[in-house]
Tab-separated table of C-alpha atoms in Angstrom:
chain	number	residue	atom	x	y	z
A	1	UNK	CA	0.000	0.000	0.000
A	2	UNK	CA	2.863	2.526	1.116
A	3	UNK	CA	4.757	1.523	-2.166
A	4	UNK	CA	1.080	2.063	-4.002
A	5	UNK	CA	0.869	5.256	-2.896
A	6	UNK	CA	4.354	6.439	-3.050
A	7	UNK	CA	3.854	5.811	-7.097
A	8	UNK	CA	0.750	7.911	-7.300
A	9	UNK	CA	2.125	10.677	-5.190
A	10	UNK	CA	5.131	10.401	-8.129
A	11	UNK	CA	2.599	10.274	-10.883
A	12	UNK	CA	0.547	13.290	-9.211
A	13	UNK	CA	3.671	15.049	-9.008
A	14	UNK	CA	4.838	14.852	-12.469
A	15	UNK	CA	1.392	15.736	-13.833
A	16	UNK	CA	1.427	18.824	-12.085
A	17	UNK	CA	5.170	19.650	-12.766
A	18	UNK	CA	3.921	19.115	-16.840
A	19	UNK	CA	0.530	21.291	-16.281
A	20	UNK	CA	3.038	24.421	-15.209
A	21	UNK	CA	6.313	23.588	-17.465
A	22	UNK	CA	4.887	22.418	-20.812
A	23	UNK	CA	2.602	25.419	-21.232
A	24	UNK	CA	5.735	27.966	-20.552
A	25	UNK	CA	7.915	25.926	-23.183
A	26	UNK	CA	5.215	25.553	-25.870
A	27	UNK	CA	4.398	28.962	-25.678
A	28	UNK	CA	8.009	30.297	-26.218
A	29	UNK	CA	8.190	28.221	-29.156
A	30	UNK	CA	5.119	29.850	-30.382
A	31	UNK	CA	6.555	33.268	-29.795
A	32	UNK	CA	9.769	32.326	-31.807
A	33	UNK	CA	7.998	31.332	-34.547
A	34	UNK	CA	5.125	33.938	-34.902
A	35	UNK	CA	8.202	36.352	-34.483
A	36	UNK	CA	9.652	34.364	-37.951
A	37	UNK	CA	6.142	34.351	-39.385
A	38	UNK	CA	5.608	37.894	-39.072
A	39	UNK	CA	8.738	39.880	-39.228
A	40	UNK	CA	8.333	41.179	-35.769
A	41	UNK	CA	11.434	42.411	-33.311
A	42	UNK	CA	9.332	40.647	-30.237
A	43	UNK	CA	6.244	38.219	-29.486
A	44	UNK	CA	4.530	37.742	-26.097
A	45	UNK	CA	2.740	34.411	-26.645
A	46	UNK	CA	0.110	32.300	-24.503
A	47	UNK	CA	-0.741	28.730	-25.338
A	48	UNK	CA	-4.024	27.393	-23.661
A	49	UNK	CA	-5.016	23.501	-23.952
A	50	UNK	CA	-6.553	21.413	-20.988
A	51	UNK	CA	-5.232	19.032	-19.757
A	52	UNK	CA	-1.487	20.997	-20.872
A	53	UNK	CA	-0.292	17.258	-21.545
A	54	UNK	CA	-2.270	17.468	-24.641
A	55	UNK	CA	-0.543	20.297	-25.826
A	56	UNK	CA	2.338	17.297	-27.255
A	57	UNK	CA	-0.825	16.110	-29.690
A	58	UNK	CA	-0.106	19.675	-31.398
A	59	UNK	CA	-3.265	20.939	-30.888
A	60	UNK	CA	-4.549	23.856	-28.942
A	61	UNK	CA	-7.440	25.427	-28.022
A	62	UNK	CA	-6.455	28.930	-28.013
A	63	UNK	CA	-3.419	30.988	-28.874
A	64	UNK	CA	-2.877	34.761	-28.057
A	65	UNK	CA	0.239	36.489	-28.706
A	66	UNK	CA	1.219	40.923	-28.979
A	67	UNK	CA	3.990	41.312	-31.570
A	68	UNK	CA	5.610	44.679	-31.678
A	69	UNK	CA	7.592	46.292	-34.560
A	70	UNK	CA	6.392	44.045	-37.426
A	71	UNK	CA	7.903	44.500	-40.540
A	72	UNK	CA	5.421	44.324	-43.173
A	73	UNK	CA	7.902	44.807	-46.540
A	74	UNK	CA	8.539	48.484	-46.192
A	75	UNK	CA	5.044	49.362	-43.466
A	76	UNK	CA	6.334	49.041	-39.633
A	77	UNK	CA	3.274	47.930	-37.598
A	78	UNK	CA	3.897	49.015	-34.081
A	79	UNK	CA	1.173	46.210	-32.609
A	80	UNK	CA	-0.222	43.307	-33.778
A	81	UNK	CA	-2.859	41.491	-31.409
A	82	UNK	CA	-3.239	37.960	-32.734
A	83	UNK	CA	-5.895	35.237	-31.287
A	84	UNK	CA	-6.055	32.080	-32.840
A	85	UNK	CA	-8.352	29.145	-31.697
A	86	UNK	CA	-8.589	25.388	-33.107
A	87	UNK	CA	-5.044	25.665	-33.815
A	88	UNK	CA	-3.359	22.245	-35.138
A	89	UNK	CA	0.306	22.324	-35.370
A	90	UNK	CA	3.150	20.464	-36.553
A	91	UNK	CA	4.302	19.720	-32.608
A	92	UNK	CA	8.158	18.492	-33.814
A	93	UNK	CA	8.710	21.363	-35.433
A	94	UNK	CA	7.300	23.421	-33.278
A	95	UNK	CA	9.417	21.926	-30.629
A	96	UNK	CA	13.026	21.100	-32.387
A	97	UNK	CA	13.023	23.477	-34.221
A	98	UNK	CA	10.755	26.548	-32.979
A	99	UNK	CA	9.178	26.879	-36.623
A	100	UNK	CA	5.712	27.612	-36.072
A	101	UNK	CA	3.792	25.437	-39.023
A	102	UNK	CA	0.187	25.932	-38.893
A	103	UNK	CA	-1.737	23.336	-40.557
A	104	UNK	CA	-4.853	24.304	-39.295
A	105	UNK	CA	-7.113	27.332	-37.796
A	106	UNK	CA	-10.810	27.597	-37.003
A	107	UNK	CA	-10.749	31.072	-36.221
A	108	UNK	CA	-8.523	34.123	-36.277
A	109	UNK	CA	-8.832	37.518	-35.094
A	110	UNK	CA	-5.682	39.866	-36.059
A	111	UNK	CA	-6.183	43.430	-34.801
A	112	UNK	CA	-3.360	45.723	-36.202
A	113	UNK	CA	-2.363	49.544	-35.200
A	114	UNK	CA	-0.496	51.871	-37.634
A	115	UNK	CA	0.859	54.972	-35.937
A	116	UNK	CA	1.049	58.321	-38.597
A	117	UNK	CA	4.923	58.334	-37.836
A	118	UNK	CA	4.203	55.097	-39.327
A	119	UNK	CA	2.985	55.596	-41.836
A	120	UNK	CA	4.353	58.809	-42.989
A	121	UNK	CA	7.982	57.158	-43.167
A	122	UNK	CA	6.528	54.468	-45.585
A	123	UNK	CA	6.005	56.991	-47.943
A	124	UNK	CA	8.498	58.515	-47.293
A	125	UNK	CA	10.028	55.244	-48.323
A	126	UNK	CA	8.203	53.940	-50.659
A	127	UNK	CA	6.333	56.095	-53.022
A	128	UNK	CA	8.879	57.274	-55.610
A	129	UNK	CA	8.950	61.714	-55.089
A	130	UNK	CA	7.761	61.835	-52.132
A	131	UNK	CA	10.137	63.381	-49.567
A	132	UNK	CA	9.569	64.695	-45.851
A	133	UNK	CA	6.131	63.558	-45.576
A	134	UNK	CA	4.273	64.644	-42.449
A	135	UNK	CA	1.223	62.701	-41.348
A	136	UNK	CA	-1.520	63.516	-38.872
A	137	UNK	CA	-4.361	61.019	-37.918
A	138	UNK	CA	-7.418	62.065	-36.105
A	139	UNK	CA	-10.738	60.379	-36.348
A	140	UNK	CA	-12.326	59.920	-39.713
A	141	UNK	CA	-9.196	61.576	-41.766
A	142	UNK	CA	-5.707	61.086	-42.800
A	143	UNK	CA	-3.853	64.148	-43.900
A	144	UNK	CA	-0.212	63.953	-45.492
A	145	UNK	CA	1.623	67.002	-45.944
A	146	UNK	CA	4.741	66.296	-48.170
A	147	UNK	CA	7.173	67.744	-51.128
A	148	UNK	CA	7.111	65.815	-54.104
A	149	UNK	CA	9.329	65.995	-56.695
A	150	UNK	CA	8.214	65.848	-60.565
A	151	UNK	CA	10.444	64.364	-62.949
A	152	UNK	CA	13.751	64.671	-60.997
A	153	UNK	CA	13.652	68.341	-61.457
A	154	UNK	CA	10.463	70.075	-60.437
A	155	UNK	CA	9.488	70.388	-56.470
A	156	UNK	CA	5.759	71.239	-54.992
A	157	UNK	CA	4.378	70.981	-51.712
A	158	UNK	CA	2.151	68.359	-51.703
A	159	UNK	CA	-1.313	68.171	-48.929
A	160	UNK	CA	-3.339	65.074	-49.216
A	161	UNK	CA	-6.379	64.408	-47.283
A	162	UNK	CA	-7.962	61.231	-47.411
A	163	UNK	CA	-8.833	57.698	-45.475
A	164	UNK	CA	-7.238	54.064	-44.810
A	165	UNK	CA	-9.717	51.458	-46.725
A	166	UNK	CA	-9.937	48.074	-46.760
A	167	UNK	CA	-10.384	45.752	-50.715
A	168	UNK	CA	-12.056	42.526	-49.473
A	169	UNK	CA	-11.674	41.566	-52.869
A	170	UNK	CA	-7.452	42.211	-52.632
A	171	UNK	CA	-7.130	41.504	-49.212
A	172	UNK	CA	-5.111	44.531	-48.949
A	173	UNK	CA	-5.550	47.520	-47.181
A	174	UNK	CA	-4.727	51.149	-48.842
A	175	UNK	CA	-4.304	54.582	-48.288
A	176	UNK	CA	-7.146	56.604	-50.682
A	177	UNK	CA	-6.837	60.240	-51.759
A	178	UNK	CA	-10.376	61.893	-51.131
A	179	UNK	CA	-8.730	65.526	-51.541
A	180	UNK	CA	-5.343	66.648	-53.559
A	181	UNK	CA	-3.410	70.090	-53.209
A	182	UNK	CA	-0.682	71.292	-55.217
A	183	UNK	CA	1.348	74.453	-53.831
A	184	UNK	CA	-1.834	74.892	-51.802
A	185	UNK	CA	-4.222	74.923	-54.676
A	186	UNK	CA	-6.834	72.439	-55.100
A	187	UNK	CA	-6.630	70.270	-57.884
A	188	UNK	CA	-8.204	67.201	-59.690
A	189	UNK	CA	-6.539	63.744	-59.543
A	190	UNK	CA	-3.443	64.950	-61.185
A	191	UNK	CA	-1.226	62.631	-59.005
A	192	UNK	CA	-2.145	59.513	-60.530
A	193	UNK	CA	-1.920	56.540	-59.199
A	194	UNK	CA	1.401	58.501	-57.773
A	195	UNK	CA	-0.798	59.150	-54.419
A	196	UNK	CA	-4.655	59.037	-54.643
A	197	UNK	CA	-3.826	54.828	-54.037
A	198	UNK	CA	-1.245	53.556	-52.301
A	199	UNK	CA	-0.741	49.955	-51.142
A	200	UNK	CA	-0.202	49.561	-47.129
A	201	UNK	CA	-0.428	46.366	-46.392
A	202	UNK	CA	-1.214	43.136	-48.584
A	203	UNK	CA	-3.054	40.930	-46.016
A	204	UNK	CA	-2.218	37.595	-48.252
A	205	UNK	CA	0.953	37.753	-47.015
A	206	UNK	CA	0.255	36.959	-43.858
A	207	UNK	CA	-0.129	33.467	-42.697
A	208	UNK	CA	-3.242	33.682	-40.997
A	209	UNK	CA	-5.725	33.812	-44.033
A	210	UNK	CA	-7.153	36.929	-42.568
A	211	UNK	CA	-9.279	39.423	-44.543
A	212	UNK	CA	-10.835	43.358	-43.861
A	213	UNK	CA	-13.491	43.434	-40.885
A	214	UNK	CA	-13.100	47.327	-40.261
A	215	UNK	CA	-10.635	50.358	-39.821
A	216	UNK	CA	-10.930	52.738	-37.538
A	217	UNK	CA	-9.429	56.259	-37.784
A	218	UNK	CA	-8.423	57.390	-34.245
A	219	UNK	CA	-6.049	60.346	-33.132
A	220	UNK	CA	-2.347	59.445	-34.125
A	221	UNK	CA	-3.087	55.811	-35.302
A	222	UNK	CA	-5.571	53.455	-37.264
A	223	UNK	CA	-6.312	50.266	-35.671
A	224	UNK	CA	-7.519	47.534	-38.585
A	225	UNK	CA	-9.509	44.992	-37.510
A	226	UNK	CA	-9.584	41.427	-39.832
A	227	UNK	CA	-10.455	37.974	-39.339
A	228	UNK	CA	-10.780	34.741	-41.079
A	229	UNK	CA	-14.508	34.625	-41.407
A	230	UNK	CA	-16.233	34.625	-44.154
């Protein structure tokens, strides 16, 4: 009996020892590889499955993770809030190797914030003229204040006012001119596709099969909401 219950205290022991270690270890691997996944400097991750021991089947029940500083090709996304649930996972990998392979997800909910110092050195960046871009974000509005050169040769001063939008049909989300200045005087669309359109972030390229739920203007920042559901 004493010999009995010496091996289920050992048993009980070990279970318990798994339910606090294995959560802290598969999570951490998680974080590693969402941080590979995404481009981001850093990755807070939480895995939840009960009982934890499960959690070596490579399936979870929930995963949560913050990434900060994600590099989105030339867009810097200062948060990304991730929640994934009915996650299936290649566990050897996962473990090994820290490569997060997802090979399946019932639901995700990816809520992204773009500050305007943001996104006013992506265009900076990225759209060919543009120099010393200035952006200010309040609710509702975008405006860009910015010198663009024509040509190589010719420089105006540039204001922009306009709106982040999401294209379900692109999965993409873009920056749309509603109003165009040049040298303070208001004009047509005579930038083109130069600036009434620009491409911020193609959601495809993401691994979470994510897609535009809303956008929401606030002061200094948008915060884009998207999710997997149809």
């Amino acid at each position: 009996m004493k010999r009995l219950t010496t091996i289920i205290l050992f048993i009980t022991m070990v279970l318990a020892a798994v339910e606090i270690v294995l959560p802290k270890v598969v999570s951490d691997a998680v974080a590693q590889g969402l941080r590979d996944l995404t481009g981001s400097k850093q990755v807070v991750a939480k895995v939840d499955k009960s009982p934890a021991i499960f959690m070596l089947g490579g399936k979870f029940d929930r995963v949560s993770a913050d990434a900060s500083d994600v590099k989105a090709d030339k867009l810097t996304i200062r948060n990304m809030h991730i929640t994934l649930t009915g996650v299936a996972v290649d566990i050897q990998s996962l473990l090994t190797n820290r490569t997060l392979v997802l090979q399946k997800v019932d639901d995700a909910v990816i809520t992204t914030t773009i500050t305007q110092e943001e996104l006013a050195a992506f265009l900076n960046s990225s759209v060919k003229g543009v120099k010393n871009a200035a952006v200010t974000i309040t609710p509702g509005k975008v405006e860009v204040s910015s010198v663009l050169t024509l040509g190589g040769i010719a420089r105006v001063d540039v204001k922009l006012e306009g709106r982040i939008a999401g294209d379900r049909e692109n999965h993409s989300i873009k920056f749309v001119t509603d109003r165009f200045w040049l040298n303070n005087t208001p004009v047509g669309n005579i930038g083109g596709s130069l600036l009434t359109e620009v491409l911020l972030l193609d959601l495809k390229k993401l691994p979470f099969g994510v897609n535009v739920r809303d956008i929401v203007m606030e002061q200094g920042q948008v915060v884009i909401y998207t999710d997997n559901r149809k």
